[in-house]
PDB file of C-alpha atoms in Angstrom:
ATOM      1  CA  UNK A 157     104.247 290.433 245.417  1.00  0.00           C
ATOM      2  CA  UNK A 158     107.112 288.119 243.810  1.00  0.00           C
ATOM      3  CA  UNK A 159     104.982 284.873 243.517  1.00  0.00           C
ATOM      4  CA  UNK A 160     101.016 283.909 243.312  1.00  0.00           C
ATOM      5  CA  UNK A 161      99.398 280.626 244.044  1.00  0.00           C
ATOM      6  CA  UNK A 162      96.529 279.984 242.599  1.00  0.00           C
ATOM      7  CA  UNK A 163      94.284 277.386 244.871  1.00  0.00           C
ATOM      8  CA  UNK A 164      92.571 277.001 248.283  1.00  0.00           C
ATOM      9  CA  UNK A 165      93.925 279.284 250.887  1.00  0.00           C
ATOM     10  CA  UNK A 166      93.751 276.423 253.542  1.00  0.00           C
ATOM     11  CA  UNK A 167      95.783 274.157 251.198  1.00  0.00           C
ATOM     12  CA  UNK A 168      98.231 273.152 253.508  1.00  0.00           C
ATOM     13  CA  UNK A 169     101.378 272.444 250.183  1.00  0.00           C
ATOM     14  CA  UNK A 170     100.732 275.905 249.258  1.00  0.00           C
ATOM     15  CA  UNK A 171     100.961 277.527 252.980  1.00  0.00           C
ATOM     16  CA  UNK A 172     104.008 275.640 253.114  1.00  0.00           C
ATOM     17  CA  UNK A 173     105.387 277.490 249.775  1.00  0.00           C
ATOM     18  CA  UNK A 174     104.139 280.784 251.284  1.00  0.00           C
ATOM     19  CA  UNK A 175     106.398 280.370 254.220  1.00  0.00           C
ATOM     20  CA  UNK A 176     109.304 278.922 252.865  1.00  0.00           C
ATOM     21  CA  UNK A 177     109.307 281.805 250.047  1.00  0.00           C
ATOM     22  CA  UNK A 178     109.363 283.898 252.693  1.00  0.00           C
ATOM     23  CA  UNK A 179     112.182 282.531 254.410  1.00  0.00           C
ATOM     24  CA  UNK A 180     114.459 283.162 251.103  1.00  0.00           C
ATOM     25  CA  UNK A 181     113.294 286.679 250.946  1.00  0.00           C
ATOM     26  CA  UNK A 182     110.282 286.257 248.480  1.00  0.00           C
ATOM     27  CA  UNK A 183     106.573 287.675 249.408  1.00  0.00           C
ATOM     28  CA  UNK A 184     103.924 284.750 248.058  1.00  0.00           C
ATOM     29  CA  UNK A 185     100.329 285.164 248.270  1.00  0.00           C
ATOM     30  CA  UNK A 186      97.342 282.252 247.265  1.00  0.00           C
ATOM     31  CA  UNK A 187      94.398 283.483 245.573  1.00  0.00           C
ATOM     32  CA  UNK A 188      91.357 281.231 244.301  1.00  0.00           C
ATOM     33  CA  UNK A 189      90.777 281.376 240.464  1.00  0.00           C
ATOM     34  CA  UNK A 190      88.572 284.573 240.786  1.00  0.00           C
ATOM     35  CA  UNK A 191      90.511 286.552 242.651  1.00  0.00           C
ATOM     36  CA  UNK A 192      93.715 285.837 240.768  1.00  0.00           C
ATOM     37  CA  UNK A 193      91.761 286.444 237.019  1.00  0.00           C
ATOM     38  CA  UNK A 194      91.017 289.495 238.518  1.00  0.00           C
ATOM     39  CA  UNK A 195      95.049 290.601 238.893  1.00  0.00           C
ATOM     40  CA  UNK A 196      95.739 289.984 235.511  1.00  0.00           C
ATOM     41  CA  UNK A 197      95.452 292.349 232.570  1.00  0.00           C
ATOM     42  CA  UNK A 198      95.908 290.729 228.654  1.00  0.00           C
ATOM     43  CA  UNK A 199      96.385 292.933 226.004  1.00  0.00           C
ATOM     44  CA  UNK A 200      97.721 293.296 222.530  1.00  0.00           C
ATOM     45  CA  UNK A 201     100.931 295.591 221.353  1.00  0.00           C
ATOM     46  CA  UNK A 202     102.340 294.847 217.501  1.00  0.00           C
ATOM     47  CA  UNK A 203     100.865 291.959 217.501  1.00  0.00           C
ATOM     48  CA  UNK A 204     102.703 290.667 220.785  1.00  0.00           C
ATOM     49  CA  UNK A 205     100.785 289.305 224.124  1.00  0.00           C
ATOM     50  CA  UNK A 206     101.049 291.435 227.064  1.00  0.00           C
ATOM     51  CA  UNK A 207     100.200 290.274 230.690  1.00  0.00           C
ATOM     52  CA  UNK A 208     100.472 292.498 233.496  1.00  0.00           C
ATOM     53  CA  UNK A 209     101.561 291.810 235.788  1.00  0.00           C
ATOM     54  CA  UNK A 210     103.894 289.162 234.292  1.00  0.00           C
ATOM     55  CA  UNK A 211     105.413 287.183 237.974  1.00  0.00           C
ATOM     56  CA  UNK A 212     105.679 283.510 238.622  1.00  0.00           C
ATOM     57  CA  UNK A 213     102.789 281.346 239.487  1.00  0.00           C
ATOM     58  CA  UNK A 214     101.927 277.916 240.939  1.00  0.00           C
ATOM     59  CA  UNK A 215      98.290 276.920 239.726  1.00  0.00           C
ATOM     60  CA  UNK A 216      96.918 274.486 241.935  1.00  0.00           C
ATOM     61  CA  UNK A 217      93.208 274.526 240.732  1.00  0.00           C
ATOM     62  CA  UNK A 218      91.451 271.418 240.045  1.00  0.00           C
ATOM     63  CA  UNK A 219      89.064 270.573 237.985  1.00  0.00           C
ATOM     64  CA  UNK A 220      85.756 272.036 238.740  1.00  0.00           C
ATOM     65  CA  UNK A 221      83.079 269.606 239.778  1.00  0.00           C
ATOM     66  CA  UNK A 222      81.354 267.403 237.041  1.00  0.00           C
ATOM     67  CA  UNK A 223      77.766 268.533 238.653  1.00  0.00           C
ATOM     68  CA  UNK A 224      76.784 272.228 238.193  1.00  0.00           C
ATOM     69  CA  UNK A 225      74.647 272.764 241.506  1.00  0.00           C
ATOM     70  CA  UNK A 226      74.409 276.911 240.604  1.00  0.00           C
ATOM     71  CA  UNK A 227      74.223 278.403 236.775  1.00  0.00           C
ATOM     72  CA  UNK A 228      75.424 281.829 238.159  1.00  0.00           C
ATOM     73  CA  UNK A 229      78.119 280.291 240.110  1.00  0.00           C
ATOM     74  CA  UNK A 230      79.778 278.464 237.193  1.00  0.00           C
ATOM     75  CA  UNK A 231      79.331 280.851 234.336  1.00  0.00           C
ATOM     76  CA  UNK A 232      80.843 283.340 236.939  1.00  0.00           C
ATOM     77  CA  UNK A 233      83.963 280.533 237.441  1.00  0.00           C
ATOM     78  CA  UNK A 234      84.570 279.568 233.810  1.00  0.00           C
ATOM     79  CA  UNK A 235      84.737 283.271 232.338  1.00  0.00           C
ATOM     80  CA  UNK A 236      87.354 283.574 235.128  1.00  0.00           C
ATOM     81  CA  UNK A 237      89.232 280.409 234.250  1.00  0.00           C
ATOM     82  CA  UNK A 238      89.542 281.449 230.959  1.00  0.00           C
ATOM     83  CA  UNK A 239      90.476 284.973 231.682  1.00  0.00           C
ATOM     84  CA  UNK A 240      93.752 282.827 233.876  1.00  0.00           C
ATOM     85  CA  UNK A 241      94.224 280.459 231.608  1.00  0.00           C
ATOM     86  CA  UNK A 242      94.946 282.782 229.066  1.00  0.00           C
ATOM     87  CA  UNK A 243      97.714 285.093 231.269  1.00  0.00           C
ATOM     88  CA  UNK A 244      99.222 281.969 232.821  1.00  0.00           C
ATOM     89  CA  UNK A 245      99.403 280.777 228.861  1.00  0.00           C
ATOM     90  CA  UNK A 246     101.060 283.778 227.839  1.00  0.00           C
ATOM     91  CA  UNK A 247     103.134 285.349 230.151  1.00  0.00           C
ATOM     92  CA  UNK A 248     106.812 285.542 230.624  1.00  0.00           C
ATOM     93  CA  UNK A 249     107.563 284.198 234.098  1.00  0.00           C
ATOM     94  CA  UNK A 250     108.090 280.615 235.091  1.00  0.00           C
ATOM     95  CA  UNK A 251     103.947 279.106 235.363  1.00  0.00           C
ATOM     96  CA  UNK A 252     104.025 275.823 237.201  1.00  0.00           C
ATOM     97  CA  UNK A 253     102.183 274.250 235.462  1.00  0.00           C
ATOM     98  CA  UNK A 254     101.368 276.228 232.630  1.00  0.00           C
ATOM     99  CA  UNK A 255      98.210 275.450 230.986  1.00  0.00           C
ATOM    100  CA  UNK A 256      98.350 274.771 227.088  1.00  0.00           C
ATOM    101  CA  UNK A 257      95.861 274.378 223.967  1.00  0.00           C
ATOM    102  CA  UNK A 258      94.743 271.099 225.256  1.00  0.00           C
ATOM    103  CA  UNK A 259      93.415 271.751 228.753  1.00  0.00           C
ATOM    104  CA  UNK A 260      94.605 273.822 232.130  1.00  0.00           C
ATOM    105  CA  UNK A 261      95.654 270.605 233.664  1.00  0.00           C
ATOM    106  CA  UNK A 262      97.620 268.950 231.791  1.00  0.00           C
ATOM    107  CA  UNK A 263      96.878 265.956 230.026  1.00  0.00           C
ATOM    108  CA  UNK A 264      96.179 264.003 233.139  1.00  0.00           C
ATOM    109  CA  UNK A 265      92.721 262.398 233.361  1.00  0.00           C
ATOM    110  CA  UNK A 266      90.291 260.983 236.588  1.00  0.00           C
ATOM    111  CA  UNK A 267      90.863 257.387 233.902  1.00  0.00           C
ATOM    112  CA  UNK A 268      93.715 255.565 234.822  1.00  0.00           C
ATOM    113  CA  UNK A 269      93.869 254.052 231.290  1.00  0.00           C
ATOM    114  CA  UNK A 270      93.915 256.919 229.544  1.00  0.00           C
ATOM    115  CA  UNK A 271      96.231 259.375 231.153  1.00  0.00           C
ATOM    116  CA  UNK A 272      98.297 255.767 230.694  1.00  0.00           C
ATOM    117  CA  UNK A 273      97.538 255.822 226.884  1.00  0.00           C
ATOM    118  CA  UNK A 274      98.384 260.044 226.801  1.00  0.00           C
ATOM    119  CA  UNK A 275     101.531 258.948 228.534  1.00  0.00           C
ATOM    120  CA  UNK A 276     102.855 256.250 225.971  1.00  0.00           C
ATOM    121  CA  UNK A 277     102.190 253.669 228.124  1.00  0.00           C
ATOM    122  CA  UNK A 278      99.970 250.166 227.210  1.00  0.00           C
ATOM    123  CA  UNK A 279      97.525 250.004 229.933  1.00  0.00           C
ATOM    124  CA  UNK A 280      96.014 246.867 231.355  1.00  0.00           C
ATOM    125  CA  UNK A 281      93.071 245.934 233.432  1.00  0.00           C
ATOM    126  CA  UNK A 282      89.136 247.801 233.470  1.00  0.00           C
ATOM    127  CA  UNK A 283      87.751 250.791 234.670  1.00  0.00           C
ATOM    128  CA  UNK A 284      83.782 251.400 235.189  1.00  0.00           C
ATOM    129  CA  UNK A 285      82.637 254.940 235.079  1.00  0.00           C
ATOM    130  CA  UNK A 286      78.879 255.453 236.876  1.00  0.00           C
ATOM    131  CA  UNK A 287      76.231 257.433 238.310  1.00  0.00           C
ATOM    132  CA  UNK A 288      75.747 255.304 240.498  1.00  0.00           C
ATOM    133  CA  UNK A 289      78.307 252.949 242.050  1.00  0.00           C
ATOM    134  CA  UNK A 290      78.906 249.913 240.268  1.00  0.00           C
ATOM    135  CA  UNK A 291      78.958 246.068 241.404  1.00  0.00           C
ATOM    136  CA  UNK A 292      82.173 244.098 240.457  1.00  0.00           C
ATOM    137  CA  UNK A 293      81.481 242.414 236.992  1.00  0.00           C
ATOM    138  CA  UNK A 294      82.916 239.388 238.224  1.00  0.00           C
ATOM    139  CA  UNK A 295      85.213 237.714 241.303  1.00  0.00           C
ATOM    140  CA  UNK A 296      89.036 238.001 240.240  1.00  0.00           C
ATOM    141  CA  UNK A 297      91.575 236.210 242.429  1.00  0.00           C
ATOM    142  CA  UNK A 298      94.192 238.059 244.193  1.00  0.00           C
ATOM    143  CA  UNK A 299      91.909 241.403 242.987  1.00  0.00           C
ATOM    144  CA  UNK A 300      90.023 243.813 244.721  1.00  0.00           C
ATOM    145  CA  UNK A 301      86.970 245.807 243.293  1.00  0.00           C
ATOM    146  CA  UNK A 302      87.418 249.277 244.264  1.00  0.00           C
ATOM    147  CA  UNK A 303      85.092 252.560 243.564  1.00  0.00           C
ATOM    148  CA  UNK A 304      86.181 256.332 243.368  1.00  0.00           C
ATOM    149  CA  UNK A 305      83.924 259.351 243.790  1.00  0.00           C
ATOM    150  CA  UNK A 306      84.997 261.930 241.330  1.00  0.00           C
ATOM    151  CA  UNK A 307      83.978 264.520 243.150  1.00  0.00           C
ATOM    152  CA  UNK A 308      85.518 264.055 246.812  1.00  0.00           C
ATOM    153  CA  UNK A 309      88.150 261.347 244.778  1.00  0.00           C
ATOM    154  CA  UNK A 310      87.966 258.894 247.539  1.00  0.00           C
ATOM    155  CA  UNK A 311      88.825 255.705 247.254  1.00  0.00           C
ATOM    156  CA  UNK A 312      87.095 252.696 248.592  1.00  0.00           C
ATOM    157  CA  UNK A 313      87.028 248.966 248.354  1.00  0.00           C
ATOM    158  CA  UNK A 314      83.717 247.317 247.474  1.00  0.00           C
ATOM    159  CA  UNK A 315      81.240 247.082 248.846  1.00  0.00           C
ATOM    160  CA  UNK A 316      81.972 250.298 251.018  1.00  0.00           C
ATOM    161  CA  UNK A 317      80.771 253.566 249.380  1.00  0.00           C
ATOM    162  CA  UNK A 318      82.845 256.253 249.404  1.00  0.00           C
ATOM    163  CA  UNK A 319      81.617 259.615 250.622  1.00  0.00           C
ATOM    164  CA  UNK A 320      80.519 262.012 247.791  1.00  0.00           C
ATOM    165  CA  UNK A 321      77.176 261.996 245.303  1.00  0.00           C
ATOM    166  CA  UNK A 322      79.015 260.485 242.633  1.00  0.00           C
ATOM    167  CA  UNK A 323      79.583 260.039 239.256  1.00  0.00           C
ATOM    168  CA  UNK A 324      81.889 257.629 240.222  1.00  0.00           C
ATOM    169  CA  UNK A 325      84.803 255.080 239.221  1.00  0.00           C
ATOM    170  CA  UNK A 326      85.562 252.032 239.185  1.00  0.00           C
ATOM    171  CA  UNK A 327      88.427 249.246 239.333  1.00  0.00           C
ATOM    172  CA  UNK A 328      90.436 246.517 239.865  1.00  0.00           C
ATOM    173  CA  UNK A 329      93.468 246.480 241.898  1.00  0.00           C
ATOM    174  CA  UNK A 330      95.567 243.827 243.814  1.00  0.00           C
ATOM    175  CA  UNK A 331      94.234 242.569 247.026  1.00  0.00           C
ATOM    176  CA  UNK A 332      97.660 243.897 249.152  1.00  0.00           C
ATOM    177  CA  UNK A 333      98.898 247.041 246.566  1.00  0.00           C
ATOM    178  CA  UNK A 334     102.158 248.299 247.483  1.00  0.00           C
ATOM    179  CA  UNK A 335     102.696 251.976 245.907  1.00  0.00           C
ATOM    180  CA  UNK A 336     105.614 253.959 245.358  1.00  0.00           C
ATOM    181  CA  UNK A 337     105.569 258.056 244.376  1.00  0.00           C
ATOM    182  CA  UNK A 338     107.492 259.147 242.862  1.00  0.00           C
ATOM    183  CA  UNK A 339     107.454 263.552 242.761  1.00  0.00           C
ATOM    184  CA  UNK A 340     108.259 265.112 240.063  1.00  0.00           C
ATOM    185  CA  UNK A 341     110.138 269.100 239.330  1.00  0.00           C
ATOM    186  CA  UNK A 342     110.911 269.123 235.581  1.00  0.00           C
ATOM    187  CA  UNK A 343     114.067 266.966 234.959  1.00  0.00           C
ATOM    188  CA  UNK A 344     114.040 266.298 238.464  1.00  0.00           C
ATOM    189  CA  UNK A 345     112.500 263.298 240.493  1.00  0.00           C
ATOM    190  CA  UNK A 346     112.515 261.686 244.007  1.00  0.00           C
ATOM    191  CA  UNK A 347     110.891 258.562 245.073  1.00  0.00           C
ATOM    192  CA  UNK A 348     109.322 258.838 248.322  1.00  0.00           C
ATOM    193  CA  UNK A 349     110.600 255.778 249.960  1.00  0.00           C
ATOM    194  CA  UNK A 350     113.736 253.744 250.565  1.00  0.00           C
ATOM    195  CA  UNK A 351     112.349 250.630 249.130  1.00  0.00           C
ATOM    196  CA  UNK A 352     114.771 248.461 246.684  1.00  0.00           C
ATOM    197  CA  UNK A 353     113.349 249.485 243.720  1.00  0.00           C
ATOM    198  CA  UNK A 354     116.095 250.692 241.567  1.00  0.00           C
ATOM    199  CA  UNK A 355     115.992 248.941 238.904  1.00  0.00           C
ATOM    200  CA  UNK A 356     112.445 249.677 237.917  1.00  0.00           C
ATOM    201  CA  UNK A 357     114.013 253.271 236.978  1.00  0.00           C
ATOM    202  CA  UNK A 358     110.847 254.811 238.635  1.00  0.00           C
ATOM    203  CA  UNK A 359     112.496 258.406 238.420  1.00  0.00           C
ATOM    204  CA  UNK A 360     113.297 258.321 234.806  1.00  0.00           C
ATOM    205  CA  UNK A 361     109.852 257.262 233.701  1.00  0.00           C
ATOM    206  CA  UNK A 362     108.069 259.528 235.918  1.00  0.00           C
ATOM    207  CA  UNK A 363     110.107 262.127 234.007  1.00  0.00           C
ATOM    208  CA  UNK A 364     109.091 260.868 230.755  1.00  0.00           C
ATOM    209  CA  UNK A 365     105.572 260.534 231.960  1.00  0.00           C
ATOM    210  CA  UNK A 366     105.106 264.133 233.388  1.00  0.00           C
ATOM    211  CA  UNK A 367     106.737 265.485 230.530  1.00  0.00           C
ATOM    212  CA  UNK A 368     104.368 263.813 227.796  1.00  0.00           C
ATOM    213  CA  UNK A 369     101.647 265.036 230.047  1.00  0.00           C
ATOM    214  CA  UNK A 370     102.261 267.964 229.133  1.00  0.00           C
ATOM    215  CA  UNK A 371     103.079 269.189 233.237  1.00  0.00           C
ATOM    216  CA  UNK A 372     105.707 270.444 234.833  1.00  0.00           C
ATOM    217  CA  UNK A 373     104.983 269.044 238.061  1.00  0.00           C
ATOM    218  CA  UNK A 374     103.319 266.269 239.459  1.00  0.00           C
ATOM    219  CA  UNK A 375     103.271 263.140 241.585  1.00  0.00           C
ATOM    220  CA  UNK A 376     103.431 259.693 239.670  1.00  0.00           C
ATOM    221  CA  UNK A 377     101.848 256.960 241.524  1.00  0.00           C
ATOM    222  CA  UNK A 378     103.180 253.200 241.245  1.00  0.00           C
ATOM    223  CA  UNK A 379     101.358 250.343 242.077  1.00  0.00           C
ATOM    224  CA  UNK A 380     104.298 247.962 242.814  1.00  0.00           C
ATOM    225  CA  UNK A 381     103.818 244.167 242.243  1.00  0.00           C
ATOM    226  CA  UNK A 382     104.917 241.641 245.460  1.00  0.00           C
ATOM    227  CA  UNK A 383     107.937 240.673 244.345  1.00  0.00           C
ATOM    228  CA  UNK A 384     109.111 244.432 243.402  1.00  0.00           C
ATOM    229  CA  UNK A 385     109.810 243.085 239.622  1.00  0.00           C
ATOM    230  CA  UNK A 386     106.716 244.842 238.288  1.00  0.00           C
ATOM    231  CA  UNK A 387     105.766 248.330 237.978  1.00  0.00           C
ATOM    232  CA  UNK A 388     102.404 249.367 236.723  1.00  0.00           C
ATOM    233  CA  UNK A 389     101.293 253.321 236.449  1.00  0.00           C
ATOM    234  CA  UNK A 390      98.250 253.749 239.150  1.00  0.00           C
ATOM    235  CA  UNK A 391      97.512 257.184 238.687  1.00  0.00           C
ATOM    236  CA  UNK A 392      99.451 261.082 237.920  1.00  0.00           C
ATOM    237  CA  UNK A 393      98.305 264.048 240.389  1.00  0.00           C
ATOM    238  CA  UNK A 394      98.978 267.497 239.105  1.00  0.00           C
ATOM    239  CA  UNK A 395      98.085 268.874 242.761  1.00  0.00           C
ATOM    240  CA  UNK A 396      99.792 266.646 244.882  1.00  0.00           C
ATOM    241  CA  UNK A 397      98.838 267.194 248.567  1.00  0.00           C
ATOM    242  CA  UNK A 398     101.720 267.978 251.400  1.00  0.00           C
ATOM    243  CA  UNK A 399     101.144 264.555 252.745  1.00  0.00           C
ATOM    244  CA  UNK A 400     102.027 263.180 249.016  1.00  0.00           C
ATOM    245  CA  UNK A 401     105.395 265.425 248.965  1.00  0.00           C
ATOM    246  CA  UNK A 402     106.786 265.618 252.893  1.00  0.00           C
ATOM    247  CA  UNK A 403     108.935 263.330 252.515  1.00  0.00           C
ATOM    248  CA  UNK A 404     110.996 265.028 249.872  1.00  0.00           C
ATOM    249  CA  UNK A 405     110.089 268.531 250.741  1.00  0.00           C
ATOM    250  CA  UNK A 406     113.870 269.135 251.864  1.00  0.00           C
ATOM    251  CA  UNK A 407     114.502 268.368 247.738  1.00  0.00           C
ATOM    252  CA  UNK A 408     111.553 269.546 246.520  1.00  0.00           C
ATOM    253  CA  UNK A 409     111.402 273.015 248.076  1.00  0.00           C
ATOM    254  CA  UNK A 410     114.431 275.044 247.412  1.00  0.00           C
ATOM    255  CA  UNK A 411     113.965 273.395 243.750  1.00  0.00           C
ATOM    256  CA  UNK A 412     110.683 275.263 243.523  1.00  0.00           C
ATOM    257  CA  UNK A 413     112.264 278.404 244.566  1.00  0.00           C
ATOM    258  CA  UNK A 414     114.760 277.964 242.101  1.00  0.00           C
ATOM    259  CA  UNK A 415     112.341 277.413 239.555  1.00  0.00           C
ATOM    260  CA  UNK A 416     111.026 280.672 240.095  1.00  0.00           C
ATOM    261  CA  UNK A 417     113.720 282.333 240.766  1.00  0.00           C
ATOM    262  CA  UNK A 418     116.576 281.239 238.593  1.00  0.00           C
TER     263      UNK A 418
END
């Protein structure tokens, strides 16, 4: 095995990797968190980490759910997460993205504000964190209310509910948002679309943003304003799906390879 990915094995973005590794020659296999702490052996020679085996990996694991529904279950998934974290941490090969001190997912956060704030950024605007899903505070013009769950992370505008048991979030957006992403390989970026945009320098401060996020890959997520003169940061996903990357997945792909195999 020359490369592990560590997520769901029907994630479509890591299938893809699995194939096109194969293409160049490479043998790439996803396991879940469980099965991939179980590969890895840490130990301690002179004072010196040792993980074997030491080969590249991709993690793709989110966060675990915010509502424990089984004891056994969890305990069982965080002595496992730890037992990764810690050989992802400390081995040799290229990790994508390797976890750090901090957290295993970078410093990116469900709030908007704050992975804005951990970014260096001065955010603007509200955000409403709930059991239960919360009512607009007030009528804004040109501004739509709109609630996450944080455990499905779908997106809804009020009053709709998104699907999912909550907690949730909640916030303010324009009426008509225009996005941009903007995906993100280490000093590399590429903006999804052809739009006009240039001289918002999207790529550069996606860069900048990843890289004070502590990731080394990611999607940024612009919310653009209706004249394209704005830029505002909407949100950073360390697991960006294959929908989120096709359309630089001619760019993006042999860079991954590369990254792995230098």
């Amino acid at each position: 095995m020359d490369l592990i990915i560590v997520g769901d094995r029907g994630d479509r973005f890591a299938i893809e990797i699995v194939n096109f590794a194969k293409q160049k020659g490479f043998v790439a296999e996803i396991l879940d968190v469980c099965k991939a702490a179980q590969l890895f052996t840490v130990s301690i020679d002179s004072g010196c980490a040792i993980v074997t085996p030491d080969i590249p990996v991709l993690l793709r694991m989110p966060a675990p759910s915010t509502i424990r529904e089984d004891f056994d279950t969890s305990f069982q998934y965080g002595e496992c997460l730890a037992t990764l974290w810690a050989a992802a941490a400390l081995m040799k090969s290229t990790v994508i993205n390797r976890p750090t001190p901090f957290s295993a997912w970078g410093r990116a956060a469900n709030s908007s504000v704050l992975t804005s704030h951990r970014a260096g950024l001065s955010p603007k605007g509200m955000e409403v964190f709930s059991l239960y899903p919360p009512a607009p505070p007030q009528e804004l013009v040109n501004q739509q209310w709109n609630v996450q769950d944080l455990t499905t992370f779908i997106d809804t505008p009020w009053p709709e509910i998104p699907e999912g048991e909550g907690p949730y979030r909640a916030h303010y957006s324009d009426s008509d948002p225009a996005y941009e992403m903007v995906v993100v390989l280490g000093e590399q970026a590429w903006r999804c679309t052809t739009a006009p945009l240039e001289h918002l320098q999207l790529e550069r401060q996606s860069i900048s943003i990843i890289q004070r996020l502590e990731m080394t890959f990611g999607v940024v997520i612009w919310s653009i304003s209706p004249n394209l003169e704005n830029s505002t940061l909407f949100r950073v996903n360390p697991f960006p799906s294959m929908q989120q990357v096709q359309f630089v997945w001619h760019f993006l792909a042999p860079a991954l390879i590369k990254a792995f195999f230098p």
